[in-house]
Amino acid sequence: MKRSKEDAAKTRQKVIDAALKLFGQRGYSGTTLRLIADEAGCSRGPIYWHFANKEELFEEILAYSQAPLEKLIAQCDDSQAPIEAASNFARQWLSLLFEDTYYRQSFEILLNKTEYTESVSPSLERERALTVSLISTFSGFVDRYRQQTNSQTSTDSQVVAISMYSYLMGVTQSWMVNPKLNQLEVNIEFYVIEFVRLLQSPQ
């Protein structure tokens, strides 16, 4: 029994690896379960054992980039100094890109290989919720920073938070297009500092 569970786990991982590769190459619409099965070296039967359909498998693939960010959000609390908390958040987000292959591949599929059609809409609900949570977390950084520094600004903290979110997404996207362009691993502290600079925006 133990051996069969181990075999099932190995097969599941082969399916996930195959799906990451094919979704990354062909996009969601261009990838079928038959193609994934062929790439994984199995029939479609084992895929249906682990996943109800392609949509559920796609959700599993997207989770590789969603779960780490959800974990970062969960680790934030109001007791942290806002500058330190924001710096750590940006540093960990960006570090995952070159340290975690599954995170990077999943993120790349989300940004560059997902057709935002009705067929994938349910799969993106978690992503929409994550975006809201990220902006809320960044807005909290801004509010706490302003409270601690007695800053009087006219720009709503959520507007600043959206710019912070957009900044990290932009750095992520540009690195995926051409990793040599911004040498993220070498220049990560620069990008972290610029992220914090947005938080401190005096407007």
PDB file of C-alpha atoms in Angstrom:
ATOM      1  CA  MET A   1       0.000   0.000   0.000  1.00  0.00           C
ATOM      2  CA  LYS A   2       2.805   2.373   0.875  1.00  0.00           C
ATOM      3  CA  ARG A   3       4.472   1.701  -2.449  1.00  0.00           C
ATOM      4  CA  SER A   4       1.265   2.480  -4.393  1.00  0.00           C
ATOM      5  CA  LYS A   5       0.861   5.787  -2.540  1.00  0.00           C
ATOM      6  CA  GLU A   6       4.451   6.674  -3.371  1.00  0.00           C
ATOM      7  CA  ASP A   7       3.873   5.769  -7.011  1.00  0.00           C
ATOM      8  CA  ALA A   8       0.714   7.868  -7.086  1.00  0.00           C
ATOM      9  CA  ALA A   9       2.590  10.831  -5.616  1.00  0.00           C
ATOM     10  CA  LYS A  10       5.342  10.467  -8.217  1.00  0.00           C
ATOM     11  CA  THR A  11       2.806  10.283 -11.024  1.00  0.00           C
ATOM     12  CA  ARG A  12       1.011  13.360  -9.700  1.00  0.00           C
ATOM     13  CA  GLN A  13       4.277  15.274  -9.668  1.00  0.00           C
ATOM     14  CA  LYS A  14       5.073  14.146 -13.220  1.00  0.00           C
ATOM     15  CA  VAL A  15       1.673  15.449 -14.306  1.00  0.00           C
ATOM     16  CA  ILE A  16       2.307  18.790 -12.601  1.00  0.00           C
ATOM     17  CA  ASP A  17       5.769  19.091 -14.162  1.00  0.00           C
ATOM     18  CA  ALA A  18       4.326  18.269 -17.583  1.00  0.00           C
ATOM     19  CA  ALA A  19       1.513  20.795 -17.119  1.00  0.00           C
ATOM     20  CA  LEU A  20       3.956  23.521 -16.079  1.00  0.00           C
ATOM     21  CA  LYS A  21       6.011  22.876 -19.192  1.00  0.00           C
ATOM     22  CA  LEU A  22       3.113  22.727 -21.633  1.00  0.00           C
ATOM     23  CA  PHE A  23       1.052  25.589 -20.186  1.00  0.00           C
ATOM     24  CA  GLY A  24       4.267  27.609 -20.334  1.00  0.00           C
ATOM     25  CA  GLN A  25       4.885  26.697 -23.961  1.00  0.00           C
ATOM     26  CA  ARG A  26       1.375  26.500 -25.410  1.00  0.00           C
ATOM     27  CA  GLY A  27      -0.800  28.507 -23.041  1.00  0.00           C
ATOM     28  CA  TYR A  28      -4.022  27.324 -21.437  1.00  0.00           C
ATOM     29  CA  SER A  29      -6.090  26.970 -24.614  1.00  0.00           C
ATOM     30  CA  GLY A  30      -3.345  25.215 -26.562  1.00  0.00           C
ATOM     31  CA  THR A  31      -2.777  22.562 -23.908  1.00  0.00           C
ATOM     32  CA  THR A  32      -4.938  19.452 -23.619  1.00  0.00           C
ATOM     33  CA  LEU A  33      -4.970  16.706 -21.035  1.00  0.00           C
ATOM     34  CA  ARG A  34      -3.870  14.269 -23.724  1.00  0.00           C
ATOM     35  CA  LEU A  35      -0.772  16.378 -24.401  1.00  0.00           C
ATOM     36  CA  ILE A  36      -0.057  16.558 -20.682  1.00  0.00           C
ATOM     37  CA  ALA A  37      -0.482  12.800 -20.338  1.00  0.00           C
ATOM     38  CA  ASP A  38       1.896  12.171 -23.242  1.00  0.00           C
ATOM     39  CA  GLU A  39       4.474  14.529 -21.754  1.00  0.00           C
ATOM     40  CA  ALA A  40       4.115  12.896 -18.322  1.00  0.00           C
ATOM     41  CA  GLY A  41       4.414   9.407 -19.819  1.00  0.00           C
ATOM     42  CA  CYS A  42       1.026   8.173 -18.650  1.00  0.00           C
ATOM     43  CA  SER A  43      -2.555   7.834 -19.835  1.00  0.00           C
ATOM     44  CA  ARG A  44      -5.247  10.368 -18.995  1.00  0.00           C
ATOM     45  CA  GLY A  45      -6.590   8.025 -16.308  1.00  0.00           C
ATOM     46  CA  PRO A  46      -3.996   8.960 -13.668  1.00  0.00           C
ATOM     47  CA  ILE A  47      -4.613  12.639 -14.379  1.00  0.00           C
ATOM     48  CA  TYR A  48      -8.325  12.232 -13.626  1.00  0.00           C
ATOM     49  CA  TRP A  49      -7.406  10.354 -10.453  1.00  0.00           C
ATOM     50  CA  HIS A  50      -5.743  13.503  -9.114  1.00  0.00           C
ATOM     51  CA  PHE A  51      -7.605  16.291 -10.926  1.00  0.00           C
ATOM     52  CA  ALA A  52     -11.238  16.504 -11.975  1.00  0.00           C
ATOM     53  CA  ASN A  53     -10.472  18.366 -15.207  1.00  0.00           C
ATOM     54  CA  LYS A  54      -8.017  20.719 -16.905  1.00  0.00           C
ATOM     55  CA  GLU A  55      -9.365  23.697 -14.985  1.00  0.00           C
ATOM     56  CA  GLU A  56      -8.573  22.068 -11.639  1.00  0.00           C
ATOM     57  CA  LEU A  57      -5.074  21.173 -12.816  1.00  0.00           C
ATOM     58  CA  PHE A  58      -4.602  24.749 -13.992  1.00  0.00           C
ATOM     59  CA  GLU A  59      -5.641  26.008 -10.561  1.00  0.00           C
ATOM     60  CA  GLU A  60      -2.984  23.747  -9.043  1.00  0.00           C
ATOM     61  CA  ILE A  61      -0.365  25.234 -11.377  1.00  0.00           C
ATOM     62  CA  LEU A  62      -1.310  28.815 -10.505  1.00  0.00           C
ATOM     63  CA  ALA A  63      -1.145  27.947  -6.797  1.00  0.00           C
ATOM     64  CA  TYR A  64       2.630  27.603  -7.061  1.00  0.00           C
ATOM     65  CA  SER A  65       2.885  31.371  -7.425  1.00  0.00           C
ATOM     66  CA  GLN A  66      -0.145  32.264  -5.305  1.00  0.00           C
ATOM     67  CA  ALA A  67       0.525  30.254  -2.150  1.00  0.00           C
ATOM     68  CA  PRO A  68       3.961  31.798  -1.398  1.00  0.00           C
ATOM     69  CA  LEU A  69       2.537  35.315  -1.647  1.00  0.00           C
ATOM     70  CA  GLU A  70      -0.453  34.365   0.487  1.00  0.00           C
ATOM     71  CA  LYS A  71       2.017  33.071   3.060  1.00  0.00           C
ATOM     72  CA  LEU A  72       3.937  36.362   2.994  1.00  0.00           C
ATOM     73  CA  ILE A  73       0.690  38.252   3.597  1.00  0.00           C
ATOM     74  CA  ALA A  74      -0.213  35.973   6.509  1.00  0.00           C
ATOM     75  CA  GLN A  75       3.155  36.624   8.119  1.00  0.00           C
ATOM     76  CA  CYS A  76       2.591  40.383   8.196  1.00  0.00           C
ATOM     77  CA  ASP A  77       1.223  41.962  11.333  1.00  0.00           C
ATOM     78  CA  ASP A  78       0.826  45.458  12.752  1.00  0.00           C
ATOM     79  CA  SER A  79       3.687  45.004  15.208  1.00  0.00           C
ATOM     80  CA  GLN A  80       6.265  45.119  12.428  1.00  0.00           C
ATOM     81  CA  ALA A  81       7.949  48.409  11.571  1.00  0.00           C
ATOM     82  CA  PRO A  82       6.415  49.397   8.205  1.00  0.00           C
ATOM     83  CA  ILE A  83       9.706  50.090   6.409  1.00  0.00           C
ATOM     84  CA  GLU A  84      11.199  46.799   7.550  1.00  0.00           C
ATOM     85  CA  ALA A  85       8.009  44.891   6.760  1.00  0.00           C
ATOM     86  CA  ALA A  86       7.770  46.390   3.274  1.00  0.00           C
ATOM     87  CA  SER A  87      11.450  45.737   2.564  1.00  0.00           C
ATOM     88  CA  ASN A  88      11.205  42.115   3.663  1.00  0.00           C
ATOM     89  CA  PHE A  89       8.054  41.589   1.626  1.00  0.00           C
ATOM     90  CA  ALA A  90       9.548  42.952  -1.596  1.00  0.00           C
ATOM     91  CA  ARG A  91      12.821  41.108  -1.051  1.00  0.00           C
ATOM     92  CA  GLN A  92      11.090  37.761  -0.544  1.00  0.00           C
ATOM     93  CA  TRP A  93       8.697  38.288  -3.490  1.00  0.00           C
ATOM     94  CA  LEU A  94      11.603  39.021  -5.845  1.00  0.00           C
ATOM     95  CA  SER A  95      13.952  36.385  -4.396  1.00  0.00           C
ATOM     96  CA  LEU A  96      11.406  33.675  -5.088  1.00  0.00           C
ATOM     97  CA  LEU A  97      11.689  34.430  -8.807  1.00  0.00           C
ATOM     98  CA  PHE A  98      15.251  33.149  -9.044  1.00  0.00           C
ATOM     99  CA  GLU A  99      15.201  30.749  -6.089  1.00  0.00           C
ATOM    100  CA  ASP A 100      11.980  28.793  -6.760  1.00  0.00           C
ATOM    101  CA  THR A 101      11.550  27.382 -10.276  1.00  0.00           C
ATOM    102  CA  TYR A 102       7.920  26.367  -9.693  1.00  0.00           C
ATOM    103  CA  TYR A 103       7.039  29.853  -8.448  1.00  0.00           C
ATOM    104  CA  ARG A 104       8.683  31.470 -11.475  1.00  0.00           C
ATOM    105  CA  GLN A 105       7.100  29.115 -14.012  1.00  0.00           C
ATOM    106  CA  SER A 106       3.659  29.508 -12.458  1.00  0.00           C
ATOM    107  CA  PHE A 107       3.969  33.297 -12.368  1.00  0.00           C
ATOM    108  CA  GLU A 108       5.086  33.348 -15.996  1.00  0.00           C
ATOM    109  CA  ILE A 109       2.086  31.249 -17.038  1.00  0.00           C
ATOM    110  CA  LEU A 110      -0.240  33.625 -15.191  1.00  0.00           C
ATOM    111  CA  LEU A 111       1.264  36.758 -16.745  1.00  0.00           C
ATOM    112  CA  ASN A 112       2.162  35.625 -20.251  1.00  0.00           C
ATOM    113  CA  LYS A 113       0.321  32.409 -21.109  1.00  0.00           C
ATOM    114  CA  THR A 114      -3.171  32.809 -19.680  1.00  0.00           C
ATOM    115  CA  GLU A 115      -5.986  33.892 -21.957  1.00  0.00           C
ATOM    116  CA  TYR A 116      -8.439  35.812 -19.793  1.00  0.00           C
ATOM    117  CA  THR A 117     -11.552  34.146 -21.156  1.00  0.00           C
ATOM    118  CA  GLU A 118     -14.695  32.791 -19.518  1.00  0.00           C
ATOM    119  CA  SER A 119     -13.251  29.271 -19.458  1.00  0.00           C
ATOM    120  CA  VAL A 120     -10.463  30.245 -17.050  1.00  0.00           C
ATOM    121  CA  SER A 121     -12.447  32.787 -15.043  1.00  0.00           C
ATOM    122  CA  PRO A 122     -13.140  30.418 -12.101  1.00  0.00           C
ATOM    123  CA  SER A 123      -9.442  29.537 -11.964  1.00  0.00           C
ATOM    124  CA  LEU A 124      -8.549  33.209 -11.579  1.00  0.00           C
ATOM    125  CA  GLU A 125     -10.836  33.929  -8.620  1.00  0.00           C
ATOM    126  CA  ARG A 126      -8.027  33.127  -6.200  1.00  0.00           C
ATOM    127  CA  GLU A 127      -5.721  35.464  -8.140  1.00  0.00           C
ATOM    128  CA  ARG A 128      -8.226  38.300  -7.926  1.00  0.00           C
ATOM    129  CA  ALA A 129      -8.565  37.792  -4.176  1.00  0.00           C
ATOM    130  CA  LEU A 130      -4.783  37.691  -3.823  1.00  0.00           C
ATOM    131  CA  THR A 131      -4.436  40.989  -5.668  1.00  0.00           C
ATOM    132  CA  VAL A 132      -6.926  42.623  -3.290  1.00  0.00           C
ATOM    133  CA  SER A 133      -5.044  41.200  -0.282  1.00  0.00           C
ATOM    134  CA  LEU A 134      -1.685  42.403  -1.586  1.00  0.00           C
ATOM    135  CA  ILE A 135      -2.963  45.933  -2.112  1.00  0.00           C
ATOM    136  CA  SER A 136      -4.574  45.902   1.335  1.00  0.00           C
ATOM    137  CA  THR A 137      -1.303  44.729   2.901  1.00  0.00           C
ATOM    138  CA  PHE A 138       0.694  47.451   1.150  1.00  0.00           C
ATOM    139  CA  SER A 139      -1.909  50.035   2.133  1.00  0.00           C
ATOM    140  CA  GLY A 140      -1.390  48.943   5.732  1.00  0.00           C
ATOM    141  CA  PHE A 141       2.359  49.569   5.376  1.00  0.00           C
ATOM    142  CA  VAL A 142       1.626  53.078   4.121  1.00  0.00           C
ATOM    143  CA  ASP A 143      -0.882  53.878   6.875  1.00  0.00           C
ATOM    144  CA  ARG A 144       1.448  52.715   9.635  1.00  0.00           C
ATOM    145  CA  TYR A 145       4.377  54.636   8.150  1.00  0.00           C
ATOM    146  CA  ARG A 146       2.304  57.829   7.997  1.00  0.00           C
ATOM    147  CA  GLN A 147       1.119  57.363  11.564  1.00  0.00           C
ATOM    148  CA  GLN A 148       4.644  56.825  12.851  1.00  0.00           C
ATOM    149  CA  THR A 149       6.062  59.818  10.971  1.00  0.00           C
ATOM    150  CA  ASN A 150       3.012  62.081  11.358  1.00  0.00           C
ATOM    151  CA  SER A 151       2.952  62.525   7.606  1.00  0.00           C
ATOM    152  CA  GLN A 152       0.260  64.753   6.144  1.00  0.00           C
ATOM    153  CA  THR A 153      -0.416  63.702   2.570  1.00  0.00           C
ATOM    154  CA  SER A 154      -3.314  64.116   0.167  1.00  0.00           C
ATOM    155  CA  THR A 155      -2.851  60.863  -1.725  1.00  0.00           C
ATOM    156  CA  ASP A 156      -4.986  57.997  -0.478  1.00  0.00           C
ATOM    157  CA  SER A 157      -2.929  55.127   0.931  1.00  0.00           C
ATOM    158  CA  GLN A 158      -4.658  52.655  -1.372  1.00  0.00           C
ATOM    159  CA  VAL A 159      -3.524  54.640  -4.408  1.00  0.00           C
ATOM    160  CA  VAL A 160       0.045  54.417  -3.144  1.00  0.00           C
ATOM    161  CA  ALA A 161      -0.445  50.707  -2.468  1.00  0.00           C
ATOM    162  CA  ILE A 162      -1.625  50.135  -6.030  1.00  0.00           C
ATOM    163  CA  SER A 163       1.524  51.848  -7.320  1.00  0.00           C
ATOM    164  CA  MET A 164       3.622  49.576  -5.066  1.00  0.00           C
ATOM    165  CA  TYR A 165       1.822  46.500  -6.376  1.00  0.00           C
ATOM    166  CA  SER A 166       2.202  47.655  -9.967  1.00  0.00           C
ATOM    167  CA  TYR A 167       5.899  48.293  -9.396  1.00  0.00           C
ATOM    168  CA  LEU A 168       6.597  44.742  -8.188  1.00  0.00           C
ATOM    169  CA  MET A 169       4.517  43.268 -10.987  1.00  0.00           C
ATOM    170  CA  GLY A 170       6.428  45.387 -13.494  1.00  0.00           C
ATOM    171  CA  VAL A 171       9.819  44.274 -12.181  1.00  0.00           C
ATOM    172  CA  THR A 172       8.592  40.679 -12.215  1.00  0.00           C
ATOM    173  CA  GLN A 173       7.337  40.916 -15.787  1.00  0.00           C
ATOM    174  CA  SER A 174      10.458  42.637 -17.147  1.00  0.00           C
ATOM    175  CA  TRP A 175      12.681  40.011 -15.522  1.00  0.00           C
ATOM    176  CA  MET A 176      10.662  37.203 -17.051  1.00  0.00           C
ATOM    177  CA  VAL A 177      10.887  38.757 -20.512  1.00  0.00           C
ATOM    178  CA  ASN A 178      14.660  39.116 -20.259  1.00  0.00           C
ATOM    179  CA  PRO A 179      16.430  38.036 -17.036  1.00  0.00           C
ATOM    180  CA  LYS A 180      19.692  39.576 -18.257  1.00  0.00           C
ATOM    181  CA  LEU A 181      18.072  42.975 -18.696  1.00  0.00           C
ATOM    182  CA  ASN A 182      17.770  43.913 -15.037  1.00  0.00           C
ATOM    183  CA  GLN A 183      19.981  41.227 -13.394  1.00  0.00           C
ATOM    184  CA  LEU A 184      17.490  40.863 -10.574  1.00  0.00           C
ATOM    185  CA  GLU A 185      19.650  38.659  -8.366  1.00  0.00           C
ATOM    186  CA  VAL A 186      22.466  41.217  -8.445  1.00  0.00           C
ATOM    187  CA  ASN A 187      20.305  44.336  -8.168  1.00  0.00           C
ATOM    188  CA  ILE A 188      17.587  43.106  -5.829  1.00  0.00           C
ATOM    189  CA  GLU A 189      18.404  45.584  -3.052  1.00  0.00           C
ATOM    190  CA  PHE A 190      18.021  48.477  -5.480  1.00  0.00           C
ATOM    191  CA  TYR A 191      14.532  47.281  -6.386  1.00  0.00           C
ATOM    192  CA  VAL A 192      13.654  46.849  -2.710  1.00  0.00           C
ATOM    193  CA  ILE A 193      14.774  50.411  -1.950  1.00  0.00           C
ATOM    194  CA  GLU A 194      12.693  51.770  -4.820  1.00  0.00           C
ATOM    195  CA  PHE A 195       9.677  49.841  -3.554  1.00  0.00           C
ATOM    196  CA  VAL A 196      10.069  51.429  -0.128  1.00  0.00           C
ATOM    197  CA  ARG A 197      10.546  54.840  -1.741  1.00  0.00           C
ATOM    198  CA  LEU A 198       7.011  54.559  -3.129  1.00  0.00           C
ATOM    199  CA  LEU A 199       5.723  53.849   0.372  1.00  0.00           C
ATOM    200  CA  GLN A 200       7.424  57.049   1.600  1.00  0.00           C
ATOM    201  CA  SER A 201       6.043  59.154  -1.227  1.00  0.00           C
ATOM    202  CA  PRO A 202       5.345  62.645   0.184  1.00  0.00           C
ATOM    203  CA  GLN A 203       2.502  63.542  -2.199  1.00  0.00           C
TER     204      GLN A 203
END
